[in-house]
Amino acid sequence: MKPSIPKGTRDFSPTEVANRTYIMNTIKTSFETFGFQPIETPSFENSSTLMGKYGDEGDRLIFKILNSGDFLNKADDKLLSEKDSLKVTSQISEKALRYDLTVPFARYVVQHQNEITFPFKRYQVQPVWRADRPQKGRFREFFQCDADVVGSKSLWQEVEFIQLYDTVFSKLGLEGTTIKINNRKILSGIAEVIGAQDKLIDFTVALDKLDKIGQEKVEQEMLDKGITEEAIQKVQPLFSFTGSNIDKLASLEKMLQTSEEGKKGVEELRFVINSIAELGLKSASLEVDVTLARGLNYYTGAIFEVSAPKGVKMGSIGGGGRYDDLTGIFGLKDVSGVGISFGLDRIYLVLEELGLFKTVDLPKPKVLFVNFGEDEALYCMKAISELRKNDVKSELFPDSAKMKKQMNYANKREIEFVVLVGSQEMEKQEFTLKNMVSGEQSKLSLSELVNQLKA
Amino acid sequence: MKPSIPKGTRDFSPTEVANRTYIMNTIKTSFETFGFQPIETPSFENSSTLMGKYGDEGDRLIFKILNSGDFLNKADDKLLSEKDSLKVTSQISEKALRYDLTVPFARYVVQHQNEITFPFKRYQVQPVWRADRPQKGRFREFFQCDADVVGSKSLWQEVEFIQLYDTVFSKLGLEGTTIKINNRKILSGIAEVIGAQDKLIDFTVALDKLDKIGQEKVEQEMLDKGITEEAIQKVQPLFSFTGSNIDKLASLEKMLQTSEEGKKGVEELRFVINSIAELGLKSASLEVDVTLARGLNYYTGAIFEVSAPKGVKMGSIGGGGRYDDLTGIFGLKDVSGVGISFGLDRIYLVLEELGLFKTVDLPKPKVLFVNFGEDEALYCMKAISELRKNDVKSELFPDSAKMKKQMNYANKREIEFVVLVGSQEMEKQEFTLKNMVSGEQSKLSLSELVNQLKA
């Protein structure tokens, strides 16, 4: 009988809602300051919109909605008797819950292309659902906060997204984040240089271990994966890939001089790095990271990922990049897009760990009126109406319960002020205001009360 | 290939999101002013939490989520071969989308009863889903905005909910709403007087037509439905049920004097009516309506419903009431609850019809910087960074496209100001600011620009 909620989902208490709203509003306000506009799409889409867009694993993790009514009617008898769940799915389910915000956005752009002014800068803050195995920081229902621009290939947008990350994290008081940047064209250049696109992931995975296991072991791993000695020679600069971003760009340029695409990648990256150097960041650092590959088959230009400040154990708290053919899957060709996402739930955990929610206003009344009976309550309600007109959060304890019970309620909810009204106060048209922290009490007229609590 | 969305769902454009956010924020802010705290619950619940709570029709309209993986594995062969959709459902689906906010709230209260301070005043603004036939103002995904108190039987709460409706609609500029109120105990009293609970709905439905078809035809309909001549005699006061709320209460009292429960209902209603008369309303009217029965089997005390201003064709835009055993379904007995709901989508349609969105800030930048090339753009980006620090929504046109194209973009998005920067401006460290409405142009320093656009 004890009620529960599905695995991987959460209830949010008032304090949690307030903290989450604080993060979301900070992100939304920054999005709007940067010129982005909000859209919203339905929680469920036609299955055909989502299926096949996230790979086989993604298809498996999409939550499907059962058709209403006599759904088995249309199902194939043979498939049912064989219990072929995979094939029966499409016969009994036509809708599925949103898996991310990018595919619905692409669908939106194509469907509404005639109403949209391009370049279209949209943001979207909505929940998504994945039938993933739940673990710390990973849920089956979670919010994504995305900003994307479609309809322009300008690199100024990459520059602005880095500024946007820096702005949001600075506003949240989260200093010391690292925005890592790479470019798919550089990865393609490396693939060209090492001789095979299909070895690229093995290569970057091995390279990423350099700090931990040293050059010799990394090279051995590469050889084991079938990358030739000669190829490894050609990308030697990556084994001493340290120094400033400018230094890194110089070694990349040298290394990738035989690859047109690689050179283009270096040029793009240089534009972004130089522009940010000119414009400055408030609290984040920008760092070229050639091992960054996120969704390799998806991005076509810049790739971003944000790490929490050093010392906080947490995966990436944001990521994004450029994809040159976002809307092609829905029939609208040659629309370039670039965007970033904020991981709300992980940002929440980081802010919590660092004690950065202190400034958030909790949703509680500023003042509680103690209820001593019907006449007193009516007298109080008149004052409460006046306070609320002045946007002072206030409430009457609903029952004329024992004083102790009412004061307990005020204490538990950490309400700062209590008003006491007995026959004496009513006669004199006064209110006794008690500060629950200092214990201080004063007798005030209605206008004095309003003025004091408004302050 | 043309993409679409499921029937009964909607995409929201930037303007629609802004207008919806305006309504929701008005409601949320008012909820908090009245001392309510937000909670959020998962979009899907265990099916056992939802099924059986809304009647057979409700069960049918709940969206079920297909189990992940090899869901047919656990299904009964015989039921599958018989294609018994109803019975197979519970074998292949364990989760379902939220159908309303009340049942998940009851589940929340029971599950978290040890963390909650009672009386618990919560609000919740989240989407719900129903597999209903879509029509004007009825969708398969829509938002509910609920405020409830659990843990107190005080009638001051009914008084406050009426004030809350009045506050929200007044803030939205929606004047002339009617808050209709009834009490389940009065309906029970009428049932007692007419001799049968099971005739009550027929009775109120017939009575509701009095204005349109006249007393004679109403009485005939009642007789046709099996209500006796004698019973109709006993409730004669209802046929001349006009005048002030006080007059109505007086005739109800007289009519229901043989019913203890009926008298209790009159007493409760009188307390609420008198208190509101003392406290006053800003723009709504309160009206006793004995034909109001919403979810008869659910409410146990007050029943509320709000109508849009006269002249606007729209069903109710809000409703609610008291239910004495909200959490009993989940094993926690004797917790009384009372609450109201705002119908966001219908309120939207009413505000739109009456042109009441004029004051809403649309999500667009205040200023667009025209892009004349790389050097100019960098110069502009420095100013844009400064403006954004000062919360001025601003953007750079991403490409150095033709002037006409950039100005078209500014016009289409109705951007108020445009900044033009060429080599001359860069030399003099100036910015040419153009007001797109008046056509007026001026040359300003960076700090002058910031000050003017901040204003």
PDB file of C-alpha atoms in Angstrom, chain B residues 128-292:
ATOM      1  CA  VAL B 128      -1.095  16.665 -17.542  1.00  0.00           C
ATOM      2  CA  TRP B 129      -2.076  14.311 -20.339  1.00  0.00           C
ATOM      3  CA  ARG B 130      -5.444  12.864 -21.359  1.00  0.00           C
ATOM      4  CA  ALA B 131      -6.293  10.704 -24.386  1.00  0.00           C
ATOM      5  CA  ASP B 132      -9.460  12.739 -24.855  1.00  0.00           C
ATOM      6  CA  ARG B 133     -11.003  13.738 -28.167  1.00  0.00           C
ATOM      7  CA  PRO B 134      -9.378  17.114 -28.948  1.00  0.00           C
ATOM      8  CA  GLN B 135     -11.607  20.160 -29.519  1.00  0.00           C
ATOM      9  CA  LYS B 136     -11.492  23.936 -28.986  1.00  0.00           C
ATOM     10  CA  GLY B 137      -9.894  24.597 -25.598  1.00  0.00           C
ATOM     11  CA  ARG B 138      -9.358  20.848 -24.989  1.00  0.00           C
ATOM     12  CA  PHE B 139      -5.954  19.291 -25.605  1.00  0.00           C
ATOM     13  CA  ARG B 140      -4.183  16.001 -24.969  1.00  0.00           C
ATOM     14  CA  GLU B 141      -1.349  17.797 -23.222  1.00  0.00           C
ATOM     15  CA  PHE B 142      -2.216  20.835 -21.124  1.00  0.00           C
ATOM     16  CA  PHE B 143      -1.079  22.616 -17.992  1.00  0.00           C
ATOM     17  CA  GLN B 144      -2.889  22.636 -14.690  1.00  0.00           C
ATOM     18  CA  CYS B 145      -2.173  25.249 -12.031  1.00  0.00           C
ATOM     19  CA  ASP B 146      -3.343  23.925  -8.672  1.00  0.00           C
ATOM     20  CA  ALA B 147      -3.217  25.243  -5.122  1.00  0.00           C
ATOM     21  CA  ASP B 148      -4.408  23.068  -2.232  1.00  0.00           C
ATOM     22  CA  VAL B 149      -4.235  23.013   1.551  1.00  0.00           C
ATOM     23  CA  VAL B 150      -4.297  19.734   3.430  1.00  0.00           C
ATOM     24  CA  GLY B 151      -4.594  19.232   7.148  1.00  0.00           C
ATOM     25  CA  SER B 152      -7.202  21.774   8.201  1.00  0.00           C
ATOM     26  CA  LYS B 153     -10.984  22.025   7.977  1.00  0.00           C
ATOM     27  CA  SER B 154     -11.007  25.779   8.555  1.00  0.00           C
ATOM     28  CA  LEU B 155     -13.444  27.648   6.317  1.00  0.00           C
ATOM     29  CA  TRP B 156     -11.019  30.571   6.171  1.00  0.00           C
ATOM     30  CA  GLN B 157      -9.345  28.589   3.427  1.00  0.00           C
ATOM     31  CA  GLU B 158     -12.474  28.692   1.274  1.00  0.00           C
ATOM     32  CA  VAL B 159     -12.496  32.451   1.889  1.00  0.00           C
ATOM     33  CA  GLU B 160      -8.858  32.741   0.857  1.00  0.00           C
ATOM     34  CA  PHE B 161      -9.319  30.705  -2.317  1.00  0.00           C
ATOM     35  CA  ILE B 162     -12.029  33.112  -3.444  1.00  0.00           C
ATOM     36  CA  GLN B 163      -9.656  35.998  -2.751  1.00  0.00           C
ATOM     37  CA  LEU B 164      -6.940  34.148  -4.645  1.00  0.00           C
ATOM     38  CA  TYR B 165      -9.114  33.772  -7.757  1.00  0.00           C
ATOM     39  CA  ASP B 166     -10.017  37.458  -7.516  1.00  0.00           C
ATOM     40  CA  THR B 167      -6.354  38.455  -7.098  1.00  0.00           C
ATOM     41  CA  VAL B 168      -5.089  36.453 -10.076  1.00  0.00           C
ATOM     42  CA  PHE B 169      -7.832  37.516 -12.479  1.00  0.00           C
ATOM     43  CA  SER B 170      -7.523  41.148 -11.378  1.00  0.00           C
ATOM     44  CA  LYS B 171      -3.749  41.059 -11.946  1.00  0.00           C
ATOM     45  CA  LEU B 172      -4.327  39.615 -15.419  1.00  0.00           C
ATOM     46  CA  GLY B 173      -6.667  42.510 -16.174  1.00  0.00           C
ATOM     47  CA  LEU B 174      -9.538  40.049 -16.559  1.00  0.00           C
ATOM     48  CA  GLU B 175     -12.386  41.936 -14.880  1.00  0.00           C
ATOM     49  CA  GLY B 176     -15.949  40.741 -14.492  1.00  0.00           C
ATOM     50  CA  THR B 177     -15.336  37.058 -13.738  1.00  0.00           C
ATOM     51  CA  THR B 178     -17.987  35.242 -11.701  1.00  0.00           C
ATOM     52  CA  ILE B 179     -16.919  32.872  -8.939  1.00  0.00           C
ATOM     53  CA  LYS B 180     -19.804  30.467  -8.447  1.00  0.00           C
ATOM     54  CA  ILE B 181     -19.993  28.662  -5.148  1.00  0.00           C
ATOM     55  CA  ASN B 182     -22.048  25.779  -3.835  1.00  0.00           C
ATOM     56  CA  ASN B 183     -21.695  23.232  -1.049  1.00  0.00           C
ATOM     57  CA  ARG B 184     -21.965  19.500  -1.371  1.00  0.00           C
ATOM     58  CA  LYS B 185     -23.895  19.389   1.904  1.00  0.00           C
ATOM     59  CA  ILE B 186     -26.588  21.595   0.363  1.00  0.00           C
ATOM     60  CA  LEU B 187     -26.827  19.173  -2.565  1.00  0.00           C
ATOM     61  CA  SER B 188     -27.132  16.305  -0.096  1.00  0.00           C
ATOM     62  CA  GLY B 189     -29.850  18.282   1.699  1.00  0.00           C
ATOM     63  CA  ILE B 190     -31.729  18.737  -1.557  1.00  0.00           C
ATOM     64  CA  ALA B 191     -31.392  15.008  -2.262  1.00  0.00           C
ATOM     65  CA  GLU B 192     -32.837  14.292   1.171  1.00  0.00           C
ATOM     66  CA  VAL B 193     -35.725  16.654   0.546  1.00  0.00           C
ATOM     67  CA  ILE B 194     -36.544  15.279  -2.916  1.00  0.00           C
ATOM     68  CA  GLY B 195     -36.299  11.772  -1.518  1.00  0.00           C
ATOM     69  CA  ALA B 196     -33.352  10.222  -3.411  1.00  0.00           C
ATOM     70  CA  GLN B 197     -29.639  10.832  -3.877  1.00  0.00           C
ATOM     71  CA  ASP B 198     -29.769   9.095  -7.269  1.00  0.00           C
ATOM     72  CA  LYS B 199     -32.160  11.702  -8.665  1.00  0.00           C
ATOM     73  CA  LEU B 200     -29.935  14.598  -7.682  1.00  0.00           C
ATOM     74  CA  ILE B 201     -28.079  14.964 -10.984  1.00  0.00           C
ATOM     75  CA  ASP B 202     -31.300  14.763 -13.031  1.00  0.00           C
ATOM     76  CA  PHE B 203     -32.756  17.331 -10.688  1.00  0.00           C
ATOM     77  CA  THR B 204     -29.891  19.863 -10.944  1.00  0.00           C
ATOM     78  CA  VAL B 205     -29.564  19.396 -14.694  1.00  0.00           C
ATOM     79  CA  ALA B 206     -33.265  20.170 -15.115  1.00  0.00           C
ATOM     80  CA  LEU B 207     -33.154  23.095 -12.690  1.00  0.00           C
ATOM     81  CA  ASP B 208     -30.217  24.579 -14.574  1.00  0.00           C
ATOM     82  CA  LYS B 209     -32.502  25.097 -17.603  1.00  0.00           C
ATOM     83  CA  LEU B 210     -34.948  27.346 -15.695  1.00  0.00           C
ATOM     84  CA  ASP B 211     -33.727  30.529 -17.401  1.00  0.00           C
ATOM     85  CA  LYS B 212     -34.064  29.037 -20.844  1.00  0.00           C
ATOM     86  CA  ILE B 213     -37.240  26.917 -20.790  1.00  0.00           C
ATOM     87  CA  GLY B 214     -39.256  28.215 -17.820  1.00  0.00           C
ATOM     88  CA  GLN B 215     -40.639  26.638 -14.675  1.00  0.00           C
ATOM     89  CA  GLU B 216     -43.362  24.567 -16.270  1.00  0.00           C
ATOM     90  CA  LYS B 217     -41.062  22.680 -18.632  1.00  0.00           C
ATOM     91  CA  VAL B 218     -38.459  22.187 -15.921  1.00  0.00           C
ATOM     92  CA  GLU B 219     -41.071  20.618 -13.634  1.00  0.00           C
ATOM     93  CA  GLN B 220     -42.220  18.379 -16.477  1.00  0.00           C
ATOM     94  CA  GLU B 221     -38.635  17.197 -17.055  1.00  0.00           C
ATOM     95  CA  MET B 222     -38.314  16.431 -13.347  1.00  0.00           C
ATOM     96  CA  LEU B 223     -41.514  14.430 -13.355  1.00  0.00           C
ATOM     97  CA  ASP B 224     -40.296  12.559 -16.447  1.00  0.00           C
ATOM     98  CA  LYS B 225     -37.137  11.640 -14.570  1.00  0.00           C
ATOM     99  CA  GLY B 226     -39.202  10.106 -11.736  1.00  0.00           C
ATOM    100  CA  ILE B 227     -39.052  12.946  -9.239  1.00  0.00           C
ATOM    101  CA  THR B 228     -42.394  13.115  -7.448  1.00  0.00           C
ATOM    102  CA  GLU B 229     -44.841  16.019  -7.470  1.00  0.00           C
ATOM    103  CA  GLU B 230     -44.481  16.143  -3.707  1.00  0.00           C
ATOM    104  CA  ALA B 231     -40.693  16.408  -3.859  1.00  0.00           C
ATOM    105  CA  ILE B 232     -40.947  19.240  -6.383  1.00  0.00           C
ATOM    106  CA  GLN B 233     -43.314  21.042  -4.023  1.00  0.00           C
ATOM    107  CA  LYS B 234     -40.777  20.827  -1.213  1.00  0.00           C
ATOM    108  CA  VAL B 235     -38.026  22.566  -3.168  1.00  0.00           C
ATOM    109  CA  GLN B 236     -40.199  25.341  -4.615  1.00  0.00           C
ATOM    110  CA  PRO B 237     -37.816  28.043  -3.306  1.00  0.00           C
ATOM    111  CA  LEU B 238     -35.298  26.890  -5.922  1.00  0.00           C
ATOM    112  CA  PHE B 239     -37.680  27.960  -8.706  1.00  0.00           C
ATOM    113  CA  SER B 240     -37.489  31.568  -7.621  1.00  0.00           C
ATOM    114  CA  PHE B 241     -33.850  31.408  -6.669  1.00  0.00           C
ATOM    115  CA  THR B 242     -32.859  34.987  -7.408  1.00  0.00           C
ATOM    116  CA  GLY B 243     -31.734  38.043  -5.494  1.00  0.00           C
ATOM    117  CA  SER B 244     -28.604  38.535  -3.442  1.00  0.00           C
ATOM    118  CA  ASN B 245     -26.518  35.722  -1.999  1.00  0.00           C
ATOM    119  CA  ILE B 246     -28.032  36.578   1.397  1.00  0.00           C
ATOM    120  CA  ASP B 247     -31.558  36.159  -0.016  1.00  0.00           C
ATOM    121  CA  LYS B 248     -30.577  32.841  -1.567  1.00  0.00           C
ATOM    122  CA  LEU B 249     -29.154  31.601   1.721  1.00  0.00           C
ATOM    123  CA  ALA B 250     -32.363  32.554   3.491  1.00  0.00           C
ATOM    124  CA  SER B 251     -34.516  30.547   1.087  1.00  0.00           C
ATOM    125  CA  LEU B 252     -32.144  27.577   1.235  1.00  0.00           C
ATOM    126  CA  GLU B 253     -32.271  27.631   5.015  1.00  0.00           C
ATOM    127  CA  LYS B 254     -36.024  27.592   4.992  1.00  0.00           C
ATOM    128  CA  MET B 255     -36.210  24.814   2.424  1.00  0.00           C
ATOM    129  CA  LEU B 256     -33.602  22.583   4.062  1.00  0.00           C
ATOM    130  CA  GLN B 257     -34.769  22.895   7.671  1.00  0.00           C
ATOM    131  CA  THR B 258     -35.573  19.170   7.852  1.00  0.00           C
ATOM    132  CA  SER B 259     -32.062  18.165   6.759  1.00  0.00           C
ATOM    133  CA  GLU B 260     -29.240  18.404   9.316  1.00  0.00           C
ATOM    134  CA  GLU B 261     -26.626  18.126   6.599  1.00  0.00           C
ATOM    135  CA  GLY B 262     -28.378  20.683   4.437  1.00  0.00           C
ATOM    136  CA  LYS B 263     -28.453  23.153   7.343  1.00  0.00           C
ATOM    137  CA  LYS B 264     -24.733  22.587   7.922  1.00  0.00           C
ATOM    138  CA  GLY B 265     -24.113  23.380   4.266  1.00  0.00           C
ATOM    139  CA  VAL B 266     -26.073  26.637   4.518  1.00  0.00           C
ATOM    140  CA  GLU B 267     -24.101  27.588   7.619  1.00  0.00           C
ATOM    141  CA  GLU B 268     -20.754  26.941   5.899  1.00  0.00           C
ATOM    142  CA  LEU B 269     -21.794  28.865   2.835  1.00  0.00           C
ATOM    143  CA  ARG B 270     -23.002  31.760   4.988  1.00  0.00           C
ATOM    144  CA  PHE B 271     -19.643  31.986   6.761  1.00  0.00           C
ATOM    145  CA  VAL B 272     -17.815  32.222   3.435  1.00  0.00           C
ATOM    146  CA  ILE B 273     -20.282  34.691   1.882  1.00  0.00           C
ATOM    147  CA  ASN B 274     -20.269  36.957   4.951  1.00  0.00           C
ATOM    148  CA  SER B 275     -16.480  36.945   5.249  1.00  0.00           C
ATOM    149  CA  ILE B 276     -16.052  37.856   1.601  1.00  0.00           C
ATOM    150  CA  ALA B 277     -18.651  40.621   2.019  1.00  0.00           C
ATOM    151  CA  GLU B 278     -16.523  42.008   4.873  1.00  0.00           C
ATOM    152  CA  LEU B 279     -13.233  41.685   2.995  1.00  0.00           C
ATOM    153  CA  GLY B 280     -14.386  42.733  -0.465  1.00  0.00           C
ATOM    154  CA  LEU B 281     -13.281  41.581  -3.908  1.00  0.00           C
ATOM    155  CA  LYS B 282     -11.362  43.607  -6.491  1.00  0.00           C
ATOM    156  CA  SER B 283     -12.995  42.620  -9.753  1.00  0.00           C
ATOM    157  CA  ALA B 284     -14.813  39.287  -9.420  1.00  0.00           C
ATOM    158  CA  SER B 285     -18.375  38.619  -8.252  1.00  0.00           C
ATOM    159  CA  LEU B 286     -19.269  35.791  -5.905  1.00  0.00           C
ATOM    160  CA  GLU B 287     -22.519  34.010  -6.682  1.00  0.00           C
ATOM    161  CA  VAL B 288     -24.300  31.163  -4.917  1.00  0.00           C
ATOM    162  CA  ASP B 289     -25.277  28.557  -7.549  1.00  0.00           C
ATOM    163  CA  VAL B 290     -27.087  25.435  -6.320  1.00  0.00           C
ATOM    164  CA  THR B 291     -26.851  23.780  -9.725  1.00  0.00           C
ATOM    165  CA  LEU B 292     -23.054  23.641  -9.440  1.00  0.00           C
TER     166      LEU B 292
END
